[in-house]
PDB file of C-alpha atoms and ligand atoms in Angstrom:
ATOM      1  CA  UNK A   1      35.643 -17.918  13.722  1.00  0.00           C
ATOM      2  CA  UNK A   2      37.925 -15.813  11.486  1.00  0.00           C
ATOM      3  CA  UNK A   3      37.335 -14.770   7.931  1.00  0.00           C
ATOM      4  CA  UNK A   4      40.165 -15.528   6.383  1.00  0.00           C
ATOM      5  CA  UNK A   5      39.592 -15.428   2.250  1.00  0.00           C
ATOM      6  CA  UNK A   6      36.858 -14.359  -0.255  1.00  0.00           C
ATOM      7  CA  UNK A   7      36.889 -15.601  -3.733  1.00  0.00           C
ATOM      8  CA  UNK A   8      34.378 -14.777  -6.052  1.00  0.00           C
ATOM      9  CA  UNK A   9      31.539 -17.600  -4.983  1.00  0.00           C
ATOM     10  CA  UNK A  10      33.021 -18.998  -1.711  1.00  0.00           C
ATOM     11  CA  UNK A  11      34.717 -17.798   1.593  1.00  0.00           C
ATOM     12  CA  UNK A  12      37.393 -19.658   4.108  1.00  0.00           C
ATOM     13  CA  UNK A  13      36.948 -18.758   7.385  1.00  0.00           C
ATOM     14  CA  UNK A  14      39.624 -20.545  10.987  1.00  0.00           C
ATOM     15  CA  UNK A  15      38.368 -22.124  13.292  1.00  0.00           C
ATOM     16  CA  UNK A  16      39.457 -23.408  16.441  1.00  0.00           C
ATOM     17  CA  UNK A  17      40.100 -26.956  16.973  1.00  0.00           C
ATOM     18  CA  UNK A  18      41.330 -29.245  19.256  1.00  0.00           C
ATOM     19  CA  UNK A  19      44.743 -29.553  18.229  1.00  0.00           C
ATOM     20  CA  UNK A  20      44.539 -25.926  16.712  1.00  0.00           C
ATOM     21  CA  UNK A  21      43.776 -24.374  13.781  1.00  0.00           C
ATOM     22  CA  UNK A  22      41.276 -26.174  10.984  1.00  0.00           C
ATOM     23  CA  UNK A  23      39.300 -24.077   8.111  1.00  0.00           C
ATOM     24  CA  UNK A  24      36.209 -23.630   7.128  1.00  0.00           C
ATOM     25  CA  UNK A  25      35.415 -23.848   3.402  1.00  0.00           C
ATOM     26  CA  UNK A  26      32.289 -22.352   2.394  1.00  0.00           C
ATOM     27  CA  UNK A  27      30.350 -22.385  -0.867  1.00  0.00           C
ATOM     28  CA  UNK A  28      27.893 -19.545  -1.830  1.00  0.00           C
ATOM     29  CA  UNK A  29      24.881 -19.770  -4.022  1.00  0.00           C
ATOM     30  CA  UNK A  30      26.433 -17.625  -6.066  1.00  0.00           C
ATOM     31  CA  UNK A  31      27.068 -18.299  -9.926  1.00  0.00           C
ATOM     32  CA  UNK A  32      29.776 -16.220 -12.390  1.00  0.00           C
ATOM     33  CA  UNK A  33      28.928 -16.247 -15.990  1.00  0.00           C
ATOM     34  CA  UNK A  34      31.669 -14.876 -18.326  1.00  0.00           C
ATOM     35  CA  UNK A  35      34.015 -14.116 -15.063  1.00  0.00           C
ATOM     36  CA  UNK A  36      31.385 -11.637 -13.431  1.00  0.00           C
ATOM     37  CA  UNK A  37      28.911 -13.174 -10.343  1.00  0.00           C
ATOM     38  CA  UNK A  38      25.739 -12.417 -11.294  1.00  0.00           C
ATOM     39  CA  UNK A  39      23.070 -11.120  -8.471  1.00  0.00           C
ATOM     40  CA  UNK A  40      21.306 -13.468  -8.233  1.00  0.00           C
ATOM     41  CA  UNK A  41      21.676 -16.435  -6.229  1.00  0.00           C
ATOM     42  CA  UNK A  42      20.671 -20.184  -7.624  1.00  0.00           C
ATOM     43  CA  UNK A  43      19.392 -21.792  -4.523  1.00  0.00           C
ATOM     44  CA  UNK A  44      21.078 -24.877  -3.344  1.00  0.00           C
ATOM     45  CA  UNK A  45      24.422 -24.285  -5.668  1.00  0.00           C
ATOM     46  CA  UNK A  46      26.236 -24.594  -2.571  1.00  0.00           C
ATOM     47  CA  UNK A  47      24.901 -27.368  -0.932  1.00  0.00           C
ATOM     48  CA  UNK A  48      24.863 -29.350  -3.831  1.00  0.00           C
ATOM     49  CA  UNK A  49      28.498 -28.575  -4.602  1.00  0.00           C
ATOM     50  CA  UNK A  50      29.843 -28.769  -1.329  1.00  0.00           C
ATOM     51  CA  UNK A  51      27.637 -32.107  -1.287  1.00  0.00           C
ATOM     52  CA  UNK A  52      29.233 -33.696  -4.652  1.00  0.00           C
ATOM     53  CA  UNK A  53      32.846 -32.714  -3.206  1.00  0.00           C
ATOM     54  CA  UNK A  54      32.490 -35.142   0.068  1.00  0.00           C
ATOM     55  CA  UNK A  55      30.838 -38.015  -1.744  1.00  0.00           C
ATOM     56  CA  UNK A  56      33.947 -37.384  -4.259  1.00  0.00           C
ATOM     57  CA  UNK A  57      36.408 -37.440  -1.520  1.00  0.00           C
ATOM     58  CA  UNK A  58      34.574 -41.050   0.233  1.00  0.00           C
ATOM     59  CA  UNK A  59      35.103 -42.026  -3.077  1.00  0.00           C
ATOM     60  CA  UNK A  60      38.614 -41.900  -3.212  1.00  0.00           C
ATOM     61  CA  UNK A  61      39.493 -41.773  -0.105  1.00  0.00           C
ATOM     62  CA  UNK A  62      41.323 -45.641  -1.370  1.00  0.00           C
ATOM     63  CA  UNK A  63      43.431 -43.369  -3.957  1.00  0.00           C
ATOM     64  CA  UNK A  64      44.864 -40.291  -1.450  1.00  0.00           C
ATOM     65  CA  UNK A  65      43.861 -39.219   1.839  1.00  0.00           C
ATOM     66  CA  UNK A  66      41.831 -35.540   1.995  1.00  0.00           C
ATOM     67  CA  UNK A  67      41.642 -32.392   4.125  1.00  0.00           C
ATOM     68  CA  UNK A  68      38.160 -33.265   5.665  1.00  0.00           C
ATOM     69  CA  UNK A  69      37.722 -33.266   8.968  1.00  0.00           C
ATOM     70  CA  UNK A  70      33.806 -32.925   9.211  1.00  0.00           C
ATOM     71  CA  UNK A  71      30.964 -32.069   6.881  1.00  0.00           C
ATOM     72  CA  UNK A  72      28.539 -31.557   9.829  1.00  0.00           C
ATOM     73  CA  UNK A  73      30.430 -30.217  12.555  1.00  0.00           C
ATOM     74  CA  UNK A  74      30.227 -26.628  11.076  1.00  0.00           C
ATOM     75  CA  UNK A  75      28.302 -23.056  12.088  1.00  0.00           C
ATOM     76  CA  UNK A  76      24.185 -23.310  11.636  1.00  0.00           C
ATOM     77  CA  UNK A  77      24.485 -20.414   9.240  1.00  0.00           C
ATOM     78  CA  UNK A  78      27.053 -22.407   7.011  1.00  0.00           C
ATOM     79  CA  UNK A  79      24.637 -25.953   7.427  1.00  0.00           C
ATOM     80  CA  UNK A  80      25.421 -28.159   4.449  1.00  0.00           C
ATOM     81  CA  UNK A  81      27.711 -25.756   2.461  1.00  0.00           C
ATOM     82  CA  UNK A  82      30.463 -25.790   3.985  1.00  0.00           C
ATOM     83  CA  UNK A  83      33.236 -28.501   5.413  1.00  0.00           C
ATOM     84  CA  UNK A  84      35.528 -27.995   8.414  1.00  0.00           C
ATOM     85  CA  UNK A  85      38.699 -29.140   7.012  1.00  0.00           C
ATOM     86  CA  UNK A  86      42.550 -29.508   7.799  1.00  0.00           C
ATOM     87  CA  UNK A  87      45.251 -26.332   7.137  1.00  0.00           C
ATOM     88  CA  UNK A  88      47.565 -28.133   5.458  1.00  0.00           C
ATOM     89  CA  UNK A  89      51.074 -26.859   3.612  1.00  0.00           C
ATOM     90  CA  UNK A  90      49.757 -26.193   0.138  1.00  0.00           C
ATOM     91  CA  UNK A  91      51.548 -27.071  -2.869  1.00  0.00           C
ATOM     92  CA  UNK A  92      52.029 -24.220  -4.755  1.00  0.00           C
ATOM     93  CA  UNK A  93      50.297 -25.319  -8.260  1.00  0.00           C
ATOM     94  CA  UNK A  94      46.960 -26.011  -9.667  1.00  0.00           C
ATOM     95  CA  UNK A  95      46.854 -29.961 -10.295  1.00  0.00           C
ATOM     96  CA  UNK A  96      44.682 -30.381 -13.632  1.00  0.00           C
ATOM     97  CA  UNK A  97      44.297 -33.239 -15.944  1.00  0.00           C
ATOM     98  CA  UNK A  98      42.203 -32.758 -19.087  1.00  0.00           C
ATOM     99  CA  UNK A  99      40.986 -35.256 -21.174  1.00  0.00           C
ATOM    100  CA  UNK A 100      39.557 -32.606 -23.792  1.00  0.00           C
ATOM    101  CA  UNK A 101      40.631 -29.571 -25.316  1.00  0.00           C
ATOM    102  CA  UNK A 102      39.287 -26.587 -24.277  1.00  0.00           C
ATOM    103  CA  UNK A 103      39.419 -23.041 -22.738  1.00  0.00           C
ATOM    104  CA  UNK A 104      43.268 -22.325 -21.801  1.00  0.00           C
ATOM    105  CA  UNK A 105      44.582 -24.937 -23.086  1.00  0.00           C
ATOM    106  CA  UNK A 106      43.161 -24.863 -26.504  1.00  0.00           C
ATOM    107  CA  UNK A 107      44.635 -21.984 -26.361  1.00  0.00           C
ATOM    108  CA  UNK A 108      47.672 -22.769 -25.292  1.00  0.00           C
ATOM    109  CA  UNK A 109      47.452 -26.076 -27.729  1.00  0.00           C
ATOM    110  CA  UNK A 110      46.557 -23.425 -30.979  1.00  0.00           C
ATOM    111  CA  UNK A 111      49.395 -21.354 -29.915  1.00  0.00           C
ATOM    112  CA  UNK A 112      52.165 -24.044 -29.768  1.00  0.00           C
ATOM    113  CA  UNK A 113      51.198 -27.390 -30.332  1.00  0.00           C
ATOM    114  CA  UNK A 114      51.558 -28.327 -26.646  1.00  0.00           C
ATOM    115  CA  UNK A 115      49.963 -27.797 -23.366  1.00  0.00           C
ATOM    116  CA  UNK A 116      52.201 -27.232 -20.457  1.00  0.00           C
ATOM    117  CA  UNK A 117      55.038 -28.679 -22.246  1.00  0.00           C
ATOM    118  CA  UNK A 118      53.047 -32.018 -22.817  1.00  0.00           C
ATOM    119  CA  UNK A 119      53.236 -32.415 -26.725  1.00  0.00           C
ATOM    120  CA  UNK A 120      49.822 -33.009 -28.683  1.00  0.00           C
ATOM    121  CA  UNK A 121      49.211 -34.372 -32.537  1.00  0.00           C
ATOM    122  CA  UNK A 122      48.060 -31.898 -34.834  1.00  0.00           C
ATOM    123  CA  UNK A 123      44.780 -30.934 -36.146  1.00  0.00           C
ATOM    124  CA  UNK A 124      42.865 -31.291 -32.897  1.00  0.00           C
ATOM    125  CA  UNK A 125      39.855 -28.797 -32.519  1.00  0.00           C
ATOM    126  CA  UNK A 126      37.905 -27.231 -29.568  1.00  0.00           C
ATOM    127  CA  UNK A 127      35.740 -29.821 -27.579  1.00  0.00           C
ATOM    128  CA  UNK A 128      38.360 -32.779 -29.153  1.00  0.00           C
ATOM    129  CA  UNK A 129      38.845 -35.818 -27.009  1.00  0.00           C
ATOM    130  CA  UNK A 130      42.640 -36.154 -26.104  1.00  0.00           C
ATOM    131  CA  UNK A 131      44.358 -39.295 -27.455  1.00  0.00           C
ATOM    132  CA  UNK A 132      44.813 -39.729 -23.909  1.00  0.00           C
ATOM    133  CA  UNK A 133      44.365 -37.924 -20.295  1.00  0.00           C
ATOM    134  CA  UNK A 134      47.554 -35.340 -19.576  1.00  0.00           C
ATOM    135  CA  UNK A 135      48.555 -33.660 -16.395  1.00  0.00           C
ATOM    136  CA  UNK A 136      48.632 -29.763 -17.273  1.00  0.00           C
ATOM    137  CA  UNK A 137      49.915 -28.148 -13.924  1.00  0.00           C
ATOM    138  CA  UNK A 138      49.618 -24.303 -13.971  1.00  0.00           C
ATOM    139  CA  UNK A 139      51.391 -22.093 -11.455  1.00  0.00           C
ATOM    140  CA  UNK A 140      48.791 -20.351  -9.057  1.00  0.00           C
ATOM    141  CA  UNK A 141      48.657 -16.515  -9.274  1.00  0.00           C
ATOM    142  CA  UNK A 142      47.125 -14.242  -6.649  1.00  0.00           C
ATOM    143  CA  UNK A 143      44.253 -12.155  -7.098  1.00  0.00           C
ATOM    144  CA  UNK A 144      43.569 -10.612 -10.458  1.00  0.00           C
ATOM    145  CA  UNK A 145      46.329 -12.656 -12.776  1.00  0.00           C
ATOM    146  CA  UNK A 146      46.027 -15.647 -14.536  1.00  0.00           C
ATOM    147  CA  UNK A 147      47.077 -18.897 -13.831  1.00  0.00           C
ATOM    148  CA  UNK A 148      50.462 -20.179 -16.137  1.00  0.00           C
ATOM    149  CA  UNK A 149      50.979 -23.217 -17.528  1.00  0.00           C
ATOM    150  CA  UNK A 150      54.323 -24.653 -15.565  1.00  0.00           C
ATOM    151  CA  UNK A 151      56.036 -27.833 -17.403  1.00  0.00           C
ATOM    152  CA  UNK A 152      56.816 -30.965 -15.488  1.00  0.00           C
ATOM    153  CA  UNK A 153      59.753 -30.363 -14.914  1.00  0.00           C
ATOM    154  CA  UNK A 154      59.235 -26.735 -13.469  1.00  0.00           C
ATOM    155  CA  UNK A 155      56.949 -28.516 -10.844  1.00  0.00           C
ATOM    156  CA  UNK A 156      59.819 -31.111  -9.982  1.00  0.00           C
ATOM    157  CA  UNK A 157      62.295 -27.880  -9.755  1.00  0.00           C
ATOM    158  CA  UNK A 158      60.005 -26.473  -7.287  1.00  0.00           C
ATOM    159  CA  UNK A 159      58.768 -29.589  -5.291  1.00  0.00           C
ATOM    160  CA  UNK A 160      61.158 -32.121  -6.254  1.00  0.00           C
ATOM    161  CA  UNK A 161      60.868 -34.626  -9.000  1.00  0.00           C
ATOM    162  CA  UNK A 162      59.323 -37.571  -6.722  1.00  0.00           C
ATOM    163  CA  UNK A 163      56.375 -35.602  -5.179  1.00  0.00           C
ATOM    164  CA  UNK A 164      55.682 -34.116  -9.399  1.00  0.00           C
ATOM    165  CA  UNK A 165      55.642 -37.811 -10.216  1.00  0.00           C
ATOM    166  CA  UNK A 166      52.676 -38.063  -7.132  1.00  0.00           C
ATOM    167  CA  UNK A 167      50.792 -34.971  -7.971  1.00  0.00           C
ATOM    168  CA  UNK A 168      50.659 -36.244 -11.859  1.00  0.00           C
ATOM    169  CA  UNK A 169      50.099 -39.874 -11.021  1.00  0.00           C
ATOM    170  CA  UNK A 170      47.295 -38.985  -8.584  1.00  0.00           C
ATOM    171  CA  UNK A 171      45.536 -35.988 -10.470  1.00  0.00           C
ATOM    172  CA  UNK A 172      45.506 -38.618 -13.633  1.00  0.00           C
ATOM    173  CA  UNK A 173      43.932 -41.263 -11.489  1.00  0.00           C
ATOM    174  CA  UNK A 174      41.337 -38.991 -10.056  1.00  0.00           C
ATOM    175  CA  UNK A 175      40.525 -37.492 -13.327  1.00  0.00           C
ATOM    176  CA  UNK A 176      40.293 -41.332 -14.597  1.00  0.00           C
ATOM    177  CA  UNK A 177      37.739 -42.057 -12.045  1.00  0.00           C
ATOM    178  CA  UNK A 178      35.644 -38.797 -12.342  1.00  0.00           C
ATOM    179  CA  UNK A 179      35.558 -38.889 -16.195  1.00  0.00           C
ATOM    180  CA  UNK A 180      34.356 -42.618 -16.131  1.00  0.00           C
ATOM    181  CA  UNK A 181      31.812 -42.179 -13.454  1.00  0.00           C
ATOM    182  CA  UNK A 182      30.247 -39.013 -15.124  1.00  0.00           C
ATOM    183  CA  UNK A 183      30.117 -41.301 -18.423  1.00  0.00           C
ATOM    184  CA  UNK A 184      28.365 -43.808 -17.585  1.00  0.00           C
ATOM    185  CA  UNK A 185      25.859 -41.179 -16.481  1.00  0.00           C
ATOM    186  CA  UNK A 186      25.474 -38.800 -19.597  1.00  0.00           C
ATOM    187  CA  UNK A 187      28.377 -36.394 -18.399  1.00  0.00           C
ATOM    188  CA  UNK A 188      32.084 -35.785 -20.068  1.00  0.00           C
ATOM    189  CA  UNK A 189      34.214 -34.348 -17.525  1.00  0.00           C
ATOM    190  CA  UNK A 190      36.511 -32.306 -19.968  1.00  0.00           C
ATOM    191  CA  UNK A 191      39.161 -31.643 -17.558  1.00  0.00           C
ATOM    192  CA  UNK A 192      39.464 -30.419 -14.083  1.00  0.00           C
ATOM    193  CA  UNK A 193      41.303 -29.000 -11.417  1.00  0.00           C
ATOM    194  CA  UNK A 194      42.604 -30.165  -8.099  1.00  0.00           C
ATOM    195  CA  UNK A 195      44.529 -28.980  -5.340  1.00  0.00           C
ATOM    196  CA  UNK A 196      47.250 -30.793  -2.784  1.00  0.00           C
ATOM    197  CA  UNK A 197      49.012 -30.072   0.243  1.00  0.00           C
ATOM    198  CA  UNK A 198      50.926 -32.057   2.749  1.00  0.00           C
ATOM    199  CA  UNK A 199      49.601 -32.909   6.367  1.00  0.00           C
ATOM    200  CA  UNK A 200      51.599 -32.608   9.169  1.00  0.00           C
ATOM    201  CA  UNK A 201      52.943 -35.814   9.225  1.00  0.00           C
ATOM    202  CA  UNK A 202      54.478 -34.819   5.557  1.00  0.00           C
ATOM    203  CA  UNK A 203      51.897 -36.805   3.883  1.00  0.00           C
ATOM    204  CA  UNK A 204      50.568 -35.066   0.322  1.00  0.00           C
ATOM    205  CA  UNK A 205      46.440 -34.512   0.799  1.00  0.00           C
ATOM    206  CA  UNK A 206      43.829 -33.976  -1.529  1.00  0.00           C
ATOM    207  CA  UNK A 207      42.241 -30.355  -0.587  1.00  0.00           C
ATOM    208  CA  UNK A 208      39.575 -27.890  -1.787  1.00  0.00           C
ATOM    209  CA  UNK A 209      36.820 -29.230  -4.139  1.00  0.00           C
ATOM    210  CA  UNK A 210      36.898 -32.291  -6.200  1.00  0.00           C
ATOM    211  CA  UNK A 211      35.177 -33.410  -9.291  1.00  0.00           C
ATOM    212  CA  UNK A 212      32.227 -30.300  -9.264  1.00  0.00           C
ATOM    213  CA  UNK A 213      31.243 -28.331 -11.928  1.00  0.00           C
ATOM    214  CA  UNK A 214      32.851 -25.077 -10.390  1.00  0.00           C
ATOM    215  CA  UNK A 215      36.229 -26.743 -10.276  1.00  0.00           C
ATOM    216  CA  UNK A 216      35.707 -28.933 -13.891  1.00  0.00           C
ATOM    217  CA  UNK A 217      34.549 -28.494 -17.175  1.00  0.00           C
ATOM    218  CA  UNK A 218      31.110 -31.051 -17.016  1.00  0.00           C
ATOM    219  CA  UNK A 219      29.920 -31.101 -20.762  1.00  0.00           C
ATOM    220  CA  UNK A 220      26.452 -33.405 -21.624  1.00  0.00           C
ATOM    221  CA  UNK A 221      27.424 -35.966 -23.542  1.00  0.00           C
ATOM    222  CA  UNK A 222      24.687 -36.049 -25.959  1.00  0.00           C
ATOM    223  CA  UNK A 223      25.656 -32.471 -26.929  1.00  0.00           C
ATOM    224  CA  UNK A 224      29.028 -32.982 -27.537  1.00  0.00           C
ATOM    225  CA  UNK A 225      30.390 -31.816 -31.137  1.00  0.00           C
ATOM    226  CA  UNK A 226      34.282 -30.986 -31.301  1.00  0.00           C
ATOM    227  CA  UNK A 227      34.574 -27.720 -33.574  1.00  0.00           C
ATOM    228  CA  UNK A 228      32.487 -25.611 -31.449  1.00  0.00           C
ATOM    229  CA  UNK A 229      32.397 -24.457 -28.328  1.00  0.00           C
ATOM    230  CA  UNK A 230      30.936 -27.420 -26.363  1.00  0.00           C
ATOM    231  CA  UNK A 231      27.127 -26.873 -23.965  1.00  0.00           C
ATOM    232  CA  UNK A 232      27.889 -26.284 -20.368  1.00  0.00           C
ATOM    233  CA  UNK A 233      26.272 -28.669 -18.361  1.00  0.00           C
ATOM    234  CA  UNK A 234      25.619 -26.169 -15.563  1.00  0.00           C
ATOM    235  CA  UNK A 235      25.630 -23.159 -16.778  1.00  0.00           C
ATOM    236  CA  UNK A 236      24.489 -23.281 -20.211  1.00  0.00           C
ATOM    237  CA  UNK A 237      20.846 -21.691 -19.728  1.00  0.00           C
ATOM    238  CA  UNK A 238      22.103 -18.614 -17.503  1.00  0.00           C
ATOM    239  CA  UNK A 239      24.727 -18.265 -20.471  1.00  0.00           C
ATOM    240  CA  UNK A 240      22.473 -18.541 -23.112  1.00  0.00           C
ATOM    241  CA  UNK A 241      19.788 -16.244 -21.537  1.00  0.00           C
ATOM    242  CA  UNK A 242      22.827 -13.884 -20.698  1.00  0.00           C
ATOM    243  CA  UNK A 243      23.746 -14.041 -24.169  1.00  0.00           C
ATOM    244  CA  UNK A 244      20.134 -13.172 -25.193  1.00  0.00           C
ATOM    245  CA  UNK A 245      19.951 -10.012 -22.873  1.00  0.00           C
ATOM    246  CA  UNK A 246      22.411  -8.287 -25.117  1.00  0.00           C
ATOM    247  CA  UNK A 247      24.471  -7.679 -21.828  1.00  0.00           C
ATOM    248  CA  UNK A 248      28.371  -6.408 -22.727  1.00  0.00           C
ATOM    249  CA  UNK A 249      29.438  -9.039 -20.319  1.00  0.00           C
ATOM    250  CA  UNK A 250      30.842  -6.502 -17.920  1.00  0.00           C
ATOM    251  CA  UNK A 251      29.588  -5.527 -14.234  1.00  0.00           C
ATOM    252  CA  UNK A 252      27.328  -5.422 -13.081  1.00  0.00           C
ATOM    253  CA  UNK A 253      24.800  -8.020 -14.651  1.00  0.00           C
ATOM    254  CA  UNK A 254      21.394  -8.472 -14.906  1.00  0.00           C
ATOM    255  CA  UNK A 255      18.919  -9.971 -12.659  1.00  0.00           C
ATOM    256  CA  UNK A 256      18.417 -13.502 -13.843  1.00  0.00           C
ATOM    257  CA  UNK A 257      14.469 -14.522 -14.468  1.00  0.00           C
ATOM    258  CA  UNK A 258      12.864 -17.769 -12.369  1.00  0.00           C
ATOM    259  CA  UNK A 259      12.401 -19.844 -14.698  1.00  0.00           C
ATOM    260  CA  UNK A 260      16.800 -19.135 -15.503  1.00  0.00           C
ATOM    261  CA  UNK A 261      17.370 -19.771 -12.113  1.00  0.00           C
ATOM    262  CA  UNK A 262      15.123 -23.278 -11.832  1.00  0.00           C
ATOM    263  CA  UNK A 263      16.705 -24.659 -15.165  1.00  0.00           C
ATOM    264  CA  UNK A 264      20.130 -23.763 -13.380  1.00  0.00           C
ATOM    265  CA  UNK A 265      19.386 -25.211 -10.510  1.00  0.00           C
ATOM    266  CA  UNK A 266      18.098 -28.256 -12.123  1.00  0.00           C
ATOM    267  CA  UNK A 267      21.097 -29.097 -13.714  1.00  0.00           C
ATOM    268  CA  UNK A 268      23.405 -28.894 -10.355  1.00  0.00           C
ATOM    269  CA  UNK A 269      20.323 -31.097  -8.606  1.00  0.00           C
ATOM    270  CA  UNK A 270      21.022 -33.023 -12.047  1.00  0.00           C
ATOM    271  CA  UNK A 271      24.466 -33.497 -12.132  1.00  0.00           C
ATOM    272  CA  UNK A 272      24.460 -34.393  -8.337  1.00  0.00           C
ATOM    273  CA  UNK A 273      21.760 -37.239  -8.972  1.00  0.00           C
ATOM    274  CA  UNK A 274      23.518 -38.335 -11.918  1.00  0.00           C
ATOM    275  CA  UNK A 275      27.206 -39.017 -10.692  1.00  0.00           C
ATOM    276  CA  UNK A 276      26.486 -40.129  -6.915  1.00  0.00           C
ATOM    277  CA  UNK A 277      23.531 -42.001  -7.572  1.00  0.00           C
ATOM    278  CA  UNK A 278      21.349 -40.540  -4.455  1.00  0.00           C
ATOM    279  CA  UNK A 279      18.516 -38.246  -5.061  1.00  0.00           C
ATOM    280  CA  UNK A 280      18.980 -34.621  -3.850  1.00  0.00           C
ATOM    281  CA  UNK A 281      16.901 -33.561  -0.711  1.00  0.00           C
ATOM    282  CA  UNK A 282      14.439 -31.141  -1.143  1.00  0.00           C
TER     283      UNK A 282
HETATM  284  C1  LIG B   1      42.306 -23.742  -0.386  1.00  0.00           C
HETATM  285  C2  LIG B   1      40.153 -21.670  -1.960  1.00  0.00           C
HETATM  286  C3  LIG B   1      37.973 -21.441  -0.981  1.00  0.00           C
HETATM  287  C4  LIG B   1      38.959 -19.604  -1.986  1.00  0.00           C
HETATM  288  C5  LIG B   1      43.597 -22.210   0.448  1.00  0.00           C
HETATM  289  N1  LIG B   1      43.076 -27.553   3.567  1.00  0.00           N
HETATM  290  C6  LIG B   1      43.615 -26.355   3.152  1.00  0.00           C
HETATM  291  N2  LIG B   1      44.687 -25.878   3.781  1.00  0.00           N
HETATM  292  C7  LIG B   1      45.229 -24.704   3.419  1.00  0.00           C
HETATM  293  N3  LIG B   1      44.741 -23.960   2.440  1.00  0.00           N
HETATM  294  C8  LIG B   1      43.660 -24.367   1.738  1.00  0.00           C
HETATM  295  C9  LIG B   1      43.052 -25.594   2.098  1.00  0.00           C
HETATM  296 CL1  LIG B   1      41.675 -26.205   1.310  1.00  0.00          CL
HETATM  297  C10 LIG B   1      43.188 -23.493   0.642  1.00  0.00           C
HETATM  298  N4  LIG B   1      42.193 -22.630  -1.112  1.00  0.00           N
HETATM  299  C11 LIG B   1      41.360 -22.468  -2.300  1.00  0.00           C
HETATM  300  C12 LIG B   1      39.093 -22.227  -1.297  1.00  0.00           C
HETATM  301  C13 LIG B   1      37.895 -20.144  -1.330  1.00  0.00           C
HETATM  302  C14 LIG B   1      40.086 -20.349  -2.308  1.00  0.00           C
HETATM  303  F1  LIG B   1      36.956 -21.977  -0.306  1.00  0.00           F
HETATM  304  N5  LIG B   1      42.963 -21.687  -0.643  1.00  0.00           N
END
């Protein structure tokens, strides 16, 4: 096994397979609030989000194939956070559909009336519901930069125009899905990310983590109220009690109470429950 990549709350690691090379994506208990990880861990965060991705990916396993090969065939130390999945040719932008307006592309929206070049009406406000899901690609920047917004049509320059209409159609379809699951359980799914590659056989695959509240924004419902910044369905205690601390918001930040940490942990254990419909071991 050979570390490969750290981001800031999971690692990849290679592993040897069969018929070569596959990964190993692991998640971390750690949490970031405000960009920095904070030391303390919230037990179970990646379990439960490792957990959420593979139910996702069953789940639409009947709209694009995925990247997993196994979800129990990794290391002991790694048991239940991490997935042994297939290297595959990544395509070189972030996929993201959002259904509501917020973070960079309110922004972006405030700024020029559009989000990667998808026009929106006027007088939309933070937290609004889009008059209908869009596909906001941005380009994917290494360490330390910030993601871009890239246009349609600067995806179809790059990957050609039939493989952008796939990315959009499928990231749209998958957002669809996620945002009307979550629903029906007490969740908006504001927007979120995904990532594709193709297989060896040339076929584009879903990869990374889909549908969790590291790679989406998850909002409760009941809280929602465009004009604001909108609750955070996982993080909004640890924020709030960040908040409270009179922390600057730089490095390094405090140790988070218990009773933080349960609440947190509570919500991931809640927002597992409430979109697969299985109760959480433990
Ligand atoms: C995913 C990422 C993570 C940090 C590369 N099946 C795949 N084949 C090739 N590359 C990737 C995948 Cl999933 C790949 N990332 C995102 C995941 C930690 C960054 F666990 N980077």
């Amino acid at each position: 096994m050979r570390h490969v990549y750290s981001g800031k709350v999971r690692e990849i690691y290679e592993v040897d397979a069969d018929d070569g090379t596959d990964l190993l994506l692991v998640a971390s208990d750690r949490v970031s609030v405000y960009d920095v990880v904070l030391p303390t861990p919230i037990p179970d965060k990646g379990a439960l989000l490792t957990q959420l991705s593979v139910w996702w990916f069953g789940e639409l396993a009947d709209v694009v194939p995925n990247h997993l090969v196994s979800a129990t065939d990794v290391p002991a130390e790694f048991a239940g956070r991490a997935v042994r999945c297939r290297r595959l040719d990544m395509i070189p932008f972030e996929c993201i559909a959002r259904g509501y307006l917020a973070g960079s592309g309110l922004r972006e929206y405030l700024a020029t009336g559009a989000i990667s070049g998808v026009q929106l009406p006027p007088g939309l406000v933070e937290g609004s519901r889009l008059p209908q899901p869009i596909f906001t690609p941005t380009t994917k920047v290494s360490a330390g930069g910030h993601d871009a917004p890239a246009t349609f049509a600067q995806v179809a320059a790059e990957v050609g125009v039939e493989t952008a209409e796939s990315l959009r159609a499928l990231t749209l379809e998958i957002y669809r899905r996620g945002a009307q699951r979550a629903a029906a359980n007490g969740i908006i799914v504001a927007d979120t990310k995904l990532e594709f590659g193709r297989a060896p056989d040339g076929g584009l695959t879903l990869a990374d983590e889909v549908l969790t509240p590291d790679s989406s924004r998850f909002w409760p419902a009941a809280e929602w109220a465009p004009g604001r910044p909108q609750h955070a369905y996982d993080k909004q205690f640890v924020r709030d009690w960040a908040t409270s601390t009179g922390w600057d918001k730089k490095p390094p930040a405090p140790e988070v109470p218990a009773d933080v940490v349960a609440a947190t942990r509570a919500r991931y254990v809640a927002a597992y429950e409430k979109i697969t419909g299985t109760v959480w071991r433990t």
